Short mmCIF file of C-alpha atoms in Angstrom, two decimals:
data_model
loop_
_atom_site.label_atom_id
_atom_site.label_comp_id
_atom_site.label_asym_id
_atom_site.label_seq_id
_atom_site.Cartn_x
_atom_site.Cartn_y
_atom_site.Cartn_z
CA UNK A 279 0.30 -0.18 0.21
CA UNK A 280 1.38 3.37 -1.04
CA UNK A 281 1.11 6.25 1.14
CA UNK A 282 0.62 9.78 -0.01
CA UNK A 283 1.40 12.90 2.02
CA UNK A 284 -1.80 14.69 0.91
CA UNK A 285 -5.35 14.14 1.54
CA UNK A 286 -5.62 14.07 -2.48
CA UNK A 287 -2.90 12.91 -4.69
CA UNK A 288 -3.12 15.95 -6.90
CA UNK A 289 -1.40 19.71 -6.30
CA UNK A 290 -3.38 22.46 -6.63
CA UNK A 291 -2.86 24.61 -9.57
CA UNK A 292 -2.46 28.27 -9.64
CA UNK A 293 -5.19 30.62 -9.86
CA UNK A 294 -9.25 30.22 -9.61
CA UNK A 295 -9.12 27.41 -12.00
CA UNK A 296 -6.70 25.33 -9.43
CA UNK A 297 -9.39 26.15 -6.57
CA UNK A 298 -12.25 24.93 -8.64
CA UNK A 299 -10.58 21.59 -9.55
CA UNK A 300 -9.48 20.79 -5.96
CA UNK A 301 -13.01 21.55 -5.09
CA UNK A 302 -14.29 19.10 -7.60
CA UNK A 303 -11.85 16.29 -6.57
CA UNK A 304 -12.92 16.51 -3.15
CA UNK A 305 -16.27 16.03 -4.35
CA UNK A 306 -16.38 13.38 -6.41
CA UNK A 307 -13.46 10.80 -5.94
CA UNK A 308 -13.21 8.31 -3.08
CA UNK A 309 -10.83 8.88 -0.34
CA UNK A 310 -9.72 4.93 -0.15
CA UNK A 311 -8.90 2.81 -3.01
CA UNK A 312 -6.98 -0.46 -2.39
CA UNK A 313 -3.74 -1.24 -4.27
CA UNK A 314 -1.44 -3.69 -4.33
CA UNK A 315 1.96 -2.90 -2.25
CA UNK A 316 4.87 -1.23 -4.41
CA UNK A 317 8.20 -0.12 -3.80
CA UNK A 318 7.64 2.90 -6.09
CA UNK A 319 4.90 5.80 -5.94
CA UNK A 320 2.64 5.53 -8.65
CA UNK A 321 2.42 8.47 -11.54
CA UNK A 322 -1.19 10.23 -11.39
CA UNK A 323 -2.16 12.08 -14.53
CA UNK A 324 -3.71 15.35 -13.94
CA UNK A 325 -5.38 17.60 -16.47
CA UNK A 326 -3.19 20.68 -16.81
CA UNK A 327 -5.92 23.07 -16.26
CA UNK A 328 -9.71 23.17 -16.08
CA UNK A 329 -10.21 25.23 -19.29
CA UNK A 330 -10.82 23.99 -22.40
CA UNK A 331 -12.70 25.09 -25.83
CA UNK A 332 -16.18 24.26 -26.94
CA UNK A 333 -15.77 23.65 -30.93
CA UNK A 334 -18.47 24.24 -33.31
CA UNK A 335 -20.42 20.75 -33.09
CA UNK A 336 -18.37 19.11 -30.37
CA UNK A 337 -18.18 18.91 -26.61
CA UNK A 338 -15.65 20.55 -23.93
CA UNK A 339 -12.03 19.83 -25.19
CA UNK A 340 -9.73 19.99 -22.14
CA UNK A 341 -6.14 21.07 -23.52
CA UNK A 342 -3.65 18.93 -21.91
CA UNK A 343 -2.67 16.52 -19.42
CA UNK A 344 0.50 16.47 -16.74
CA UNK A 345 1.90 13.95 -14.80
CA UNK A 346 3.13 14.05 -11.52
CA UNK A 347 4.35 11.47 -8.87
CA UNK A 348 2.68 11.37 -5.22
CA UNK A 349 5.06 11.99 -2.40
CA UNK A 350 4.26 9.56 0.66
CA UNK A 351 3.83 10.65 3.96
CA UNK A 352 -0.21 10.38 5.11
CA UNK A 353 -2.44 7.38 5.84
CA UNK A 354 -4.41 7.93 2.57
CA UNK A 355 -3.99 4.94 0.36
CA UNK A 356 -3.15 5.78 -3.28
CA UNK A 357 -4.23 3.56 -6.42
CA UNK A 358 -1.91 2.10 -8.77
CA UNK A 359 -4.03 2.50 -11.77
CA UNK A 360 -5.45 6.29 -11.26
CA UNK A 361 -5.40 6.93 -14.98
CA UNK A 362 -8.17 4.75 -15.86
CA UNK A 363 -10.17 6.78 -13.26
CA UNK A 364 -9.25 9.78 -14.73
CA UNK A 365 -10.86 9.07 -18.30
CA UNK A 366 -14.32 8.47 -17.04
CA UNK A 367 -14.13 11.70 -14.41
CA UNK A 368 -13.20 14.00 -16.85
CA UNK A 369 -16.11 12.69 -19.05
CA UNK A 370 -18.42 13.38 -16.33
CA UNK A 371 -16.92 16.48 -15.27
CA UNK A 372 -17.51 17.82 -18.72
CA UNK A 373 -21.26 17.32 -18.19
CA UNK A 374 -21.05 19.56 -14.99
CA UNK A 375 -22.03 23.21 -15.11
CA UNK A 376 -20.50 24.75 -11.77
CA UNK A 377 -21.22 28.44 -12.31
CA UNK A 378 -25.13 27.84 -13.23
CA UNK A 379 -25.45 25.76 -10.07
CA UNK A 380 -23.59 27.96 -8.17
CA UNK A 381 -25.28 31.15 -9.20
CA UNK A 382 -28.81 33.06 -8.00
CA UNK A 383 -30.80 33.01 -11.06
CA UNK A 384 -32.56 36.41 -11.78
CA UNK A 385 -35.99 36.93 -12.28
CA UNK A 386 -36.68 39.18 -15.52
CA UNK A 387 -39.38 41.53 -16.53
CA UNK A 388 -39.16 40.58 -19.96
CA UNK A 389 -37.20 38.18 -22.48
CA UNK A 390 -37.84 37.92 -26.19
CA UNK A 391 -35.90 36.85 -29.18
CA UNK A 392 -35.13 39.91 -31.33
CA UNK A 393 -32.88 38.61 -34.11
CA UNK A 394 -33.53 34.89 -35.32
CA UNK A 395 -31.02 32.98 -37.51
CA UNK A 396 -31.94 31.03 -40.58
CA UNK A 397 -31.22 31.87 -44.29
CA UNK A 398 -29.22 34.76 -42.77
CA UNK A 399 -27.50 34.49 -39.52
CA UNK A 400 -27.52 37.61 -36.80
CA UNK A 401 -24.23 38.33 -34.52
CA UNK A 402 -22.71 41.34 -32.61
CA UNK A 403 -25.28 43.00 -30.82
CA UNK A 404 -25.66 46.65 -29.94
CA UNK A 405 -28.29 48.48 -27.71
CA UNK A 406 -29.11 52.10 -27.50
CA UNK A 407 -31.73 53.44 -25.46
CA UNK A 408 -33.32 57.14 -26.01
CA UNK A 409 -34.75 58.02 -22.64
CA UNK A 410 -36.99 60.80 -23.67
CA UNK A 411 -38.82 58.85 -26.76
CA UNK A 412 -38.77 55.47 -24.46
CA UNK A 413 -37.07 53.97 -27.40
CA UNK A 414 -34.72 51.01 -27.82
CA UNK A 415 -32.62 50.67 -31.10
CA UNK A 416 -31.18 47.07 -31.33
CA UNK A 417 -28.71 46.87 -33.92
CA UNK A 418 -26.73 43.29 -35.29
CA UNK A 419 -24.64 42.17 -38.49
CA UNK A 420 -26.25 40.48 -40.84
CA UNK A 421 -24.44 37.46 -42.20
CA UNK A 422 -24.63 34.56 -44.53
CA UNK A 423 -22.75 32.21 -41.85
CA UNK A 424 -21.36 32.81 -38.30
CA UNK A 425 -18.00 33.64 -40.08
CA UNK A 426 -16.94 36.96 -39.49
CA UNK A 427 -15.71 36.92 -43.54
CA UNK A 428 -19.48 36.63 -44.17
CA UNK A 429 -20.69 39.77 -42.40
CA UNK A 430 -22.63 41.62 -44.98
CA UNK A 431 -24.79 44.81 -43.35
CA UNK A 432 -26.03 46.22 -40.09
CA UNK A 433 -29.71 45.59 -39.43
CA UNK A 434 -31.71 47.51 -36.79
CA UNK A 435 -35.04 47.01 -34.82
CA UNK A 436 -36.94 49.72 -32.99
CA UNK A 437 -38.80 48.89 -29.62
CA UNK A 438 -41.30 50.73 -27.85
CA UNK A 439 -41.31 51.06 -24.04
CA UNK A 440 -44.50 51.09 -22.25
CA UNK A 441 -43.98 52.25 -18.50
CA UNK A 442 -47.53 51.29 -17.96
CA UNK A 443 -46.92 47.26 -18.59
CA UNK A 444 -43.18 47.42 -18.19
CA UNK A 445 -43.13 45.79 -21.88
CA UNK A 446 -40.99 46.41 -24.88
CA UNK A 447 -42.68 46.25 -28.36
CA UNK A 448 -40.50 45.40 -30.78
CA UNK A 449 -41.23 46.44 -34.37
CA UNK A 450 -40.13 45.09 -37.85
CA UNK A 451 -36.65 44.50 -38.76
CA UNK A 452 -34.71 46.78 -41.03
CA UNK A 453 -31.77 47.12 -42.93
CA UNK A 454 -29.32 50.24 -42.40
CA UNK A 455 -28.42 50.52 -46.01
CA UNK A 456 -26.73 53.45 -45.70
CA UNK A 457 -24.04 52.05 -43.32
CA UNK A 458 -21.97 50.48 -45.87
CA UNK A 459 -19.06 51.20 -48.32
CA UNK A 460 -19.19 49.74 -51.76
CA UNK A 461 -17.25 46.67 -51.81
CA UNK A 462 -17.05 46.43 -48.07
CA UNK A 463 -18.63 44.59 -45.38
CA UNK A 464 -20.35 46.43 -42.53
CA UNK A 465 -19.38 45.10 -39.07
CA UNK A 466 -18.87 46.12 -35.18
CA UNK A 467 -22.00 48.42 -34.56
CA UNK A 468 -21.17 51.08 -32.08
CA UNK A 469 -24.32 53.39 -31.48
CA UNK A 470 -24.38 56.80 -29.54
CA UNK A 471 -26.79 59.09 -28.88
CA UNK A 472 -25.74 62.85 -28.30
CA UNK A 473 -28.42 64.27 -25.85
CA UNK A 474 -27.28 67.99 -26.52
CA UNK A 475 -28.01 67.65 -30.01
CA UNK A 476 -30.06 64.97 -30.57
CA UNK A 477 -27.98 63.37 -33.25
CA UNK A 478 -27.57 59.43 -33.18
CA UNK A 479 -24.20 58.22 -34.49
CA UNK A 480 -23.72 55.04 -35.88
CA UNK A 481 -19.97 53.92 -36.00
CA UNK A 482 -18.70 50.43 -37.72
CA UNK A 483 -15.76 49.35 -39.55
CA UNK A 484 -15.95 48.52 -43.47
CA UNK A 485 -13.47 45.98 -44.48
CA UNK A 486 -12.93 45.18 -48.19
CA UNK A 487 -14.49 41.97 -49.54
CA UNK A 488 -13.53 38.95 -47.25
CA UNK A 489 -10.52 39.95 -46.23
CA UNK A 490 -10.03 38.39 -42.94
CA UNK A 491 -8.86 40.10 -39.56
CA UNK A 492 -6.34 36.70 -39.53
CA UNK A 493 -5.24 38.10 -43.26
CA UNK A 494 -4.41 41.62 -41.86
CA UNK A 495 -2.54 40.27 -39.04
CA UNK A 496 -0.30 37.89 -41.32
CA UNK A 497 0.40 40.74 -43.68
CA UNK A 498 0.62 43.74 -41.25
CA UNK A 499 -1.33 45.47 -43.77
CA UNK A 500 -4.50 47.15 -42.31
CA UNK A 501 -7.42 47.17 -44.69
CA UNK A 502 -10.27 48.31 -41.97
CA UNK A 503 -12.05 51.81 -42.73
CA UNK A 504 -13.53 53.60 -39.59
CA UNK A 505 -16.89 54.63 -40.76
CA UNK A 506 -20.29 56.43 -39.35
CA UNK A 507 -23.50 57.35 -40.55
CA UNK A 508 -25.78 59.96 -38.54
CA UNK A 509 -29.25 59.99 -37.47
CA UNK A 510 -31.23 63.57 -36.53
CA UNK A 511 -34.92 61.39 -35.98
CA UNK A 512 -34.05 59.02 -33.41
CA UNK A 513 -33.10 56.38 -36.15
CA UNK A 514 -35.72 56.46 -38.45
CA UNK A 515 -33.71 58.10 -41.23
CA UNK A 516 -30.07 57.94 -41.75
CA UNK A 517 -27.13 59.97 -43.43
CA UNK A 518 -24.84 58.87 -46.24
CA UNK A 519 -21.59 57.17 -44.85
CA UNK A 520 -18.62 58.72 -43.56
CA UNK A 521 -15.08 57.35 -43.86
CA UNK A 522 -13.24 58.79 -40.88
CA UNK A 523 -10.26 56.89 -41.12
CA UNK A 524 -7.77 59.22 -43.04
CA UNK A 525 -9.01 62.01 -40.43
CA UNK A 526 -8.99 60.31 -37.43
CA UNK A 527 -6.53 57.40 -37.24
CA UNK A 528 -3.77 59.49 -39.64
CA UNK A 529 -0.41 58.55 -39.49
CA UNK A 530 -1.06 55.76 -37.11
CA UNK A 531 -2.45 53.38 -39.67
CA UNK A 532 0.95 52.14 -41.11
CA UNK A 533 1.98 50.65 -38.01
CA UNK A 534 -1.24 49.13 -37.28
CA UNK A 535 -1.88 45.48 -38.63
CA UNK A 536 -5.86 46.13 -37.94
CA UNK A 537 -8.28 47.47 -35.74
CA UNK A 538 -11.86 47.82 -34.55
CA UNK A 539 -14.63 50.02 -32.79
CA UNK A 540 -16.60 48.83 -29.91
CA UNK A 541 -18.83 46.96 -30.36
CA UNK A 542 -21.76 47.97 -28.77
CA UNK A 543 -22.80 51.42 -26.99
CA UNK A 544 -20.48 54.16 -26.72
CA UNK A 545 -20.60 56.96 -24.33
CA UNK A 546 -21.35 60.53 -23.76
CA UNK A 547 -19.94 62.17 -20.74
CA UNK A 548 -21.29 65.06 -18.24
CA UNK A 549 -18.43 67.47 -18.49
CA UNK A 550 -19.28 71.09 -19.62
CA UNK A 551 -18.64 70.02 -23.21
CA UNK A 552 -20.47 66.45 -23.35
CA UNK A 553 -17.76 64.84 -24.59
CA UNK A 554 -18.39 61.97 -26.87
CA UNK A 555 -16.40 58.56 -26.24
CA UNK A 556 -15.92 55.81 -28.78
CA UNK A 557 -13.89 52.76 -27.04
CA UNK A 558 -11.93 50.97 -30.13
CA UNK A 559 -8.61 48.57 -30.28
CA UNK A 560 -6.15 48.07 -32.61
CA UNK A 561 -3.29 45.45 -33.62
CA UNK A 562 -0.08 47.32 -33.48
CA UNK A 563 3.28 46.05 -35.07
CA UNK A 564 6.23 46.15 -33.15
CA UNK A 565 9.94 45.55 -34.22
CA UNK A 566 10.43 43.19 -30.96
CA UNK A 567 7.37 40.76 -31.52
CA UNK A 568 6.76 38.33 -33.96
CA UNK A 569 3.09 39.55 -34.25
CA UNK A 570 1.08 42.21 -33.40
CA UNK A 571 -0.36 42.74 -30.02
CA UNK A 572 -3.91 44.51 -29.39
CA UNK A 573 -4.39 47.38 -27.17
CA UNK A 574 -7.55 49.32 -26.12
CA UNK A 575 -7.96 53.05 -26.48
CA UNK A 576 -11.00 55.66 -27.06
CA UNK A 577 -11.56 58.34 -29.57
CA UNK A 578 -12.70 61.22 -27.88
CA UNK A 579 -14.73 64.40 -29.52
CA UNK A 580 -15.44 67.93 -27.70
CA UNK A 581 -17.10 69.46 -30.48
CA UNK A 582 -19.74 66.87 -31.01
CA UNK A 583 -18.53 64.73 -33.17
CA UNK A 584 -16.69 67.37 -35.65
CA UNK A 585 -13.86 66.52 -34.98
CA UNK A 586 -11.55 63.64 -32.65
CA UNK A 587 -8.58 63.10 -30.99
CA UNK A 588 -7.28 59.50 -30.56
CA UNK A 589 -6.39 58.52 -27.12
CA UNK A 590 -3.20 56.46 -25.89
CA UNK A 591 -3.34 52.65 -25.70
CA UNK A 592 -3.93 50.88 -22.76
CA UNK A 593 -0.92 49.25 -21.27
CA UNK A 594 -2.07 45.87 -21.55
CA UNK A 595 -3.05 43.20 -24.20
CA UNK A 596 -6.50 44.34 -24.58
CA UNK A 597 -9.56 43.93 -26.87
CA UNK A 598 -12.85 44.67 -27.22
CA UNK A 599 -13.91 47.44 -24.72
CA UNK A 600 -16.89 49.43 -23.52
CA UNK A 601 -16.57 52.42 -20.78
CA UNK A 602 -18.68 54.13 -18.45
CA UNK A 603 -18.57 57.04 -16.57
CA UNK A 604 -18.69 56.80 -12.72
CA UNK A 605 -18.62 59.16 -10.21
CA UNK A 606 -17.98 59.13 -6.53
CA UNK A 607 -18.90 62.46 -4.72
CA UNK A 608 -17.30 64.97 -6.85
CA UNK A 609 -14.47 63.03 -8.34
CA UNK A 610 -15.63 61.78 -11.99
CA UNK A 611 -13.88 59.40 -14.25
CA UNK A 612 -13.79 57.17 -17.46
CA UNK A 613 -13.97 53.82 -16.32
CA UNK A 614 -12.82 50.89 -19.03
CA UNK A 615 -13.61 47.14 -19.26
CA UNK A 616 -11.93 45.32 -21.73
CA UNK A 617 -11.46 41.75 -23.23
CA UNK A 618 -8.26 40.20 -22.93
CA UNK A 619 -6.53 36.83 -23.87
CA UNK A 620 -5.51 36.01 -20.54
CA UNK A 621 -8.77 34.25 -18.87
CA UNK A 622 -9.30 37.56 -16.76
CA UNK A 623 -10.81 40.96 -17.73
CA UNK A 624 -8.69 44.10 -17.62
CA UNK A 625 -9.99 47.57 -15.86
CA UNK A 626 -8.40 50.96 -16.31
CA UNK A 627 -9.61 54.44 -15.79
CA UNK A 628 -9.01 57.73 -16.91
CA UNK A 629 -9.18 60.93 -15.00
CA UNK A 630 -8.78 63.28 -18.49
CA UNK A 631 -12.01 62.05 -20.27
CA UNK A 632 -10.77 58.97 -21.70
CA UNK A 633 -7.54 60.15 -23.44
CA UNK A 634 -5.43 58.16 -21.12
CA UNK A 635 -5.89 55.16 -18.96
CA UNK A 636 -3.76 54.70 -15.67
CA UNK A 637 -4.53 51.80 -12.80
CA UNK A 638 -4.68 49.14 -15.18
CA UNK A 639 -5.88 46.17 -13.66
CA UNK A 640 -6.75 42.29 -13.92
CA UNK A 641 -9.91 41.23 -12.59
CA UNK A 642 -9.39 37.68 -11.61
CA UNK A 643 -13.00 37.40 -10.63
CA UNK A 644 -14.43 38.71 -13.99
CA UNK A 645 -12.96 35.60 -15.68
CA UNK A 646 -12.24 35.02 -19.72
CA UNK A 647 -13.32 31.79 -21.48
CA UNK A 648 -10.35 30.64 -23.91
CA UNK A 649 -9.49 32.81 -26.46
CA UNK A 650 -11.99 35.70 -24.40
CA UNK A 651 -15.12 37.40 -25.28
CA UNK A 652 -16.87 40.65 -25.52
CA UNK A 653 -18.73 42.00 -22.46
CA UNK A 654 -20.91 45.01 -21.65
CA UNK A 655 -20.68 47.70 -18.88
CA UNK A 656 -23.02 50.66 -17.96
CA UNK A 657 -23.23 52.89 -14.99
CA UNK A 658 -26.35 54.32 -13.23
CA UNK A 659 -26.87 56.64 -10.50
CA UNK A 660 -26.91 54.44 -7.09
CA UNK A 661 -30.10 53.73 -5.35
CA UNK A 662 -28.75 54.92 -2.02
CA UNK A 663 -30.65 57.75 -0.77
CA UNK A 664 -29.24 60.83 0.17
CA UNK A 665 -26.33 61.07 -1.83
CA UNK A 666 -25.70 64.84 -3.11
CA UNK A 667 -24.74 64.38 -6.02
CA UNK A 668 -25.20 60.58 -6.38
CA UNK A 669 -22.82 58.21 -6.63
CA UNK A 670 -22.77 56.13 -9.86
CA UNK A 671 -22.51 52.39 -9.74
CA UNK A 672 -21.48 49.96 -12.18
CA UNK A 673 -23.40 46.80 -14.20
CA UNK A 674 -21.33 44.82 -16.20
CA UNK A 675 -22.98 41.19 -18.40
CA UNK A 676 -20.27 38.57 -19.74
CA UNK A 677 -20.39 34.33 -19.83
CA UNK A 678 -19.41 33.41 -16.55
CA UNK A 679 -18.00 29.66 -17.49
CA UNK A 680 -14.21 29.87 -17.60
CA UNK A 681 -14.12 26.50 -20.04
CA UNK A 682 -16.73 28.22 -22.81
CA UNK A 683 -18.74 31.15 -24.04
CA UNK A 684 -22.21 29.79 -21.45
CA UNK A 685 -24.35 31.44 -18.31
CA UNK A 686 -24.47 34.80 -18.93
CA UNK A 687 -23.89 36.57 -15.72
CA UNK A 688 -24.65 40.00 -14.60
CA UNK A 689 -22.12 41.63 -11.77
CA UNK A 690 -22.61 44.94 -9.69
CA UNK A 691 -19.98 47.19 -8.53
CA UNK A 692 -20.71 49.89 -6.06
CA UNK A 693 -17.83 51.77 -7.79
CA UNK A 694 -14.71 51.30 -5.77
CA UNK A 695 -11.90 51.23 -8.04
CA UNK A 696 -10.11 48.04 -6.82
CA UNK A 697 -10.32 44.84 -8.93
CA UNK A 698 -12.10 42.56 -5.84
CA UNK A 699 -14.92 45.02 -5.63
CA UNK A 700 -17.15 43.05 -8.10
CA UNK A 701 -19.86 41.15 -6.75
CA UNK A 702 -20.17 37.30 -7.54
CA UNK A 703 -22.43 37.04 -10.43
CA UNK A 704 -26.07 36.75 -10.73
CA UNK A 705 -27.14 34.48 -13.39
CA UNK A 706 -29.04 36.46 -16.17
CA UNK A 707 -29.26 33.25 -18.66
CA UNK A 708 -28.06 29.95 -18.90
CA UNK A 709 -26.62 27.74 -21.69
CA UNK A 710 -24.60 29.08 -24.54
CA UNK A 711 -24.38 32.70 -24.95
CA UNK A 712 -21.51 35.53 -26.26
CA UNK A 713 -21.62 39.15 -26.92
CA UNK A 714 -24.00 41.46 -24.79
CA UNK A 715 -24.62 44.91 -24.86
CA UNK A 716 -26.15 46.86 -21.70
CA UNK A 717 -28.43 49.84 -21.39
CA UNK A 718 -29.64 51.69 -18.34
CA UNK A 719 -33.27 52.53 -18.79
CA UNK A 720 -34.28 54.99 -15.58
CA UNK A 721 -36.24 53.48 -12.80
CA UNK A 722 -38.03 50.08 -13.06
CA UNK A 723 -41.54 49.04 -11.62
CA UNK A 724 -40.24 47.92 -8.42
CA UNK A 725 -38.44 51.54 -7.72
CA UNK A 726 -34.97 50.46 -8.66
CA UNK A 727 -32.35 50.72 -11.61
CA UNK A 728 -33.85 49.42 -14.85
CA UNK A 729 -32.12 47.73 -17.26
CA UNK A 730 -31.86 46.59 -20.90
CA UNK A 731 -29.83 43.60 -22.18
CA UNK A 732 -29.34 42.40 -26.20
CA UNK A 733 -27.23 39.17 -25.84
CA UNK A 734 -26.24 36.10 -28.11
CA UNK A 735 -27.70 32.92 -27.42
CA UNK A 736 -28.46 29.36 -28.73
CA UNK A 737 -24.73 29.08 -30.31
CA UNK A 738 -25.41 32.25 -32.33
CA UNK A 739 -28.86 31.24 -33.58
CA UNK A 740 -30.38 34.03 -31.82
CA UNK A 741 -29.96 37.46 -30.45
CA UNK A 742 -32.35 37.90 -27.08
CA UNK A 743 -33.81 40.91 -25.27
CA UNK A 744 -34.07 40.57 -21.54
CA UNK A 745 -35.06 43.90 -19.14
CA UNK A 746 -35.02 43.30 -15.33
CA UNK A 747 -34.35 45.74 -12.62
CA UNK A 748 -31.37 45.85 -9.98
CA UNK A 749 -33.57 44.53 -7.22
CA UNK A 750 -34.29 41.41 -9.39
CA UNK A 751 -30.57 40.76 -9.92
CA UNK A 752 -29.17 41.95 -6.80
CA UNK A 753 -31.96 41.87 -3.78
CA UNK A 754 -29.48 42.02 -0.90
CA UNK A 755 -28.86 45.48 -2.24
CA UNK A 756 -32.36 46.33 -0.74
CA UNK A 757 -33.09 44.30 2.20
CA UNK A 758 -32.17 46.85 4.60
CA UNK A 759 -33.46 49.56 2.72
#
């Protein structure tokens, strides 16, 4: 009989995945297994990580196995042939949904499919709320398949929010046909409403034919154009497209392999100039690196979109991002939350309206699936009574499963800049999910802040709208009020 030093003959992997692995082992594996005496300590095969990748038409694929010999010391008996146990164990593990079973579910006011894939596929949701009109504008890319290279144009559905029934009535789908450059496909809808002028901006990128992002990264030659259309009548009509690339990107284009804006809603600040902020990211070529690396940044306008200033890059690998304005008393900052390829989100803040971001932090609680995923962030006045001016809190939506894009969760931050200040997630939608976009919609029927969220579901087969209140998502916030 072989004696092991630990109650479990595995070493704890570093980080949240290791904690999760140990918890599962302690729950599912037996404590005592008989084995023949041996002079050698047996080799035990352990998965190198819990993270896996869901491929189209397949289940979870675990990336690697590592071997480790158990050290002797305790009274627990270790089996000689654990290798056979692992195969069955991991097959069973792939069917277990840790996050969904642990999270509280959020009751909602409404859940409705807005875009349904069939002959055409709809991806990359963007949502804009017009408070005076009680109107929602839901945008998406229309594609001929799920592939990015098969995107065609941007479509729109208008929703009317009825405050008496607390329901949104969605109207027929239409194409934003003006949001196109000839010979290009339109991608990454990024809407913004300028309350001061009543103008809606719809920013997007235009890419020639079926030129892929991969091709641009390989050749290090940018083919992407930055464009906008505008609407003076709440999205009922649109201007011809304006190509902003040469005036906004200018000479930086020669160092960029490719770039994109958003996707999802942009931001208008409450500063004296009511500045407009458009989040973006670029892959930049570096002489010392084999491949271009991505960094997030913002485009800022202080004159209602007539001219734009390009801000500095966030100093971490960051991709698709969104921004929100937060206030704590008299202090006002622009908060950025970005996708990363390193299994956790990146956050940063700017004290100069989004031009420069400091205090860049990894947020381990906001997990990323393999290769990351876009997420949405929005700020709103806190429900705390008596704070004047009111503090602003943050709400964030994103897949919560570190192994795959599934189980859309909503997180709350009562605005404190540290990475540990995010709440545990509440489950907004179980199962397959991906990109999402949030909007704050004022006060809900229970007196707490109201939100709308547009998200991808069912393996990109549909885009769904869900509406809920802060009290529904986080009831504990209201227990003592």
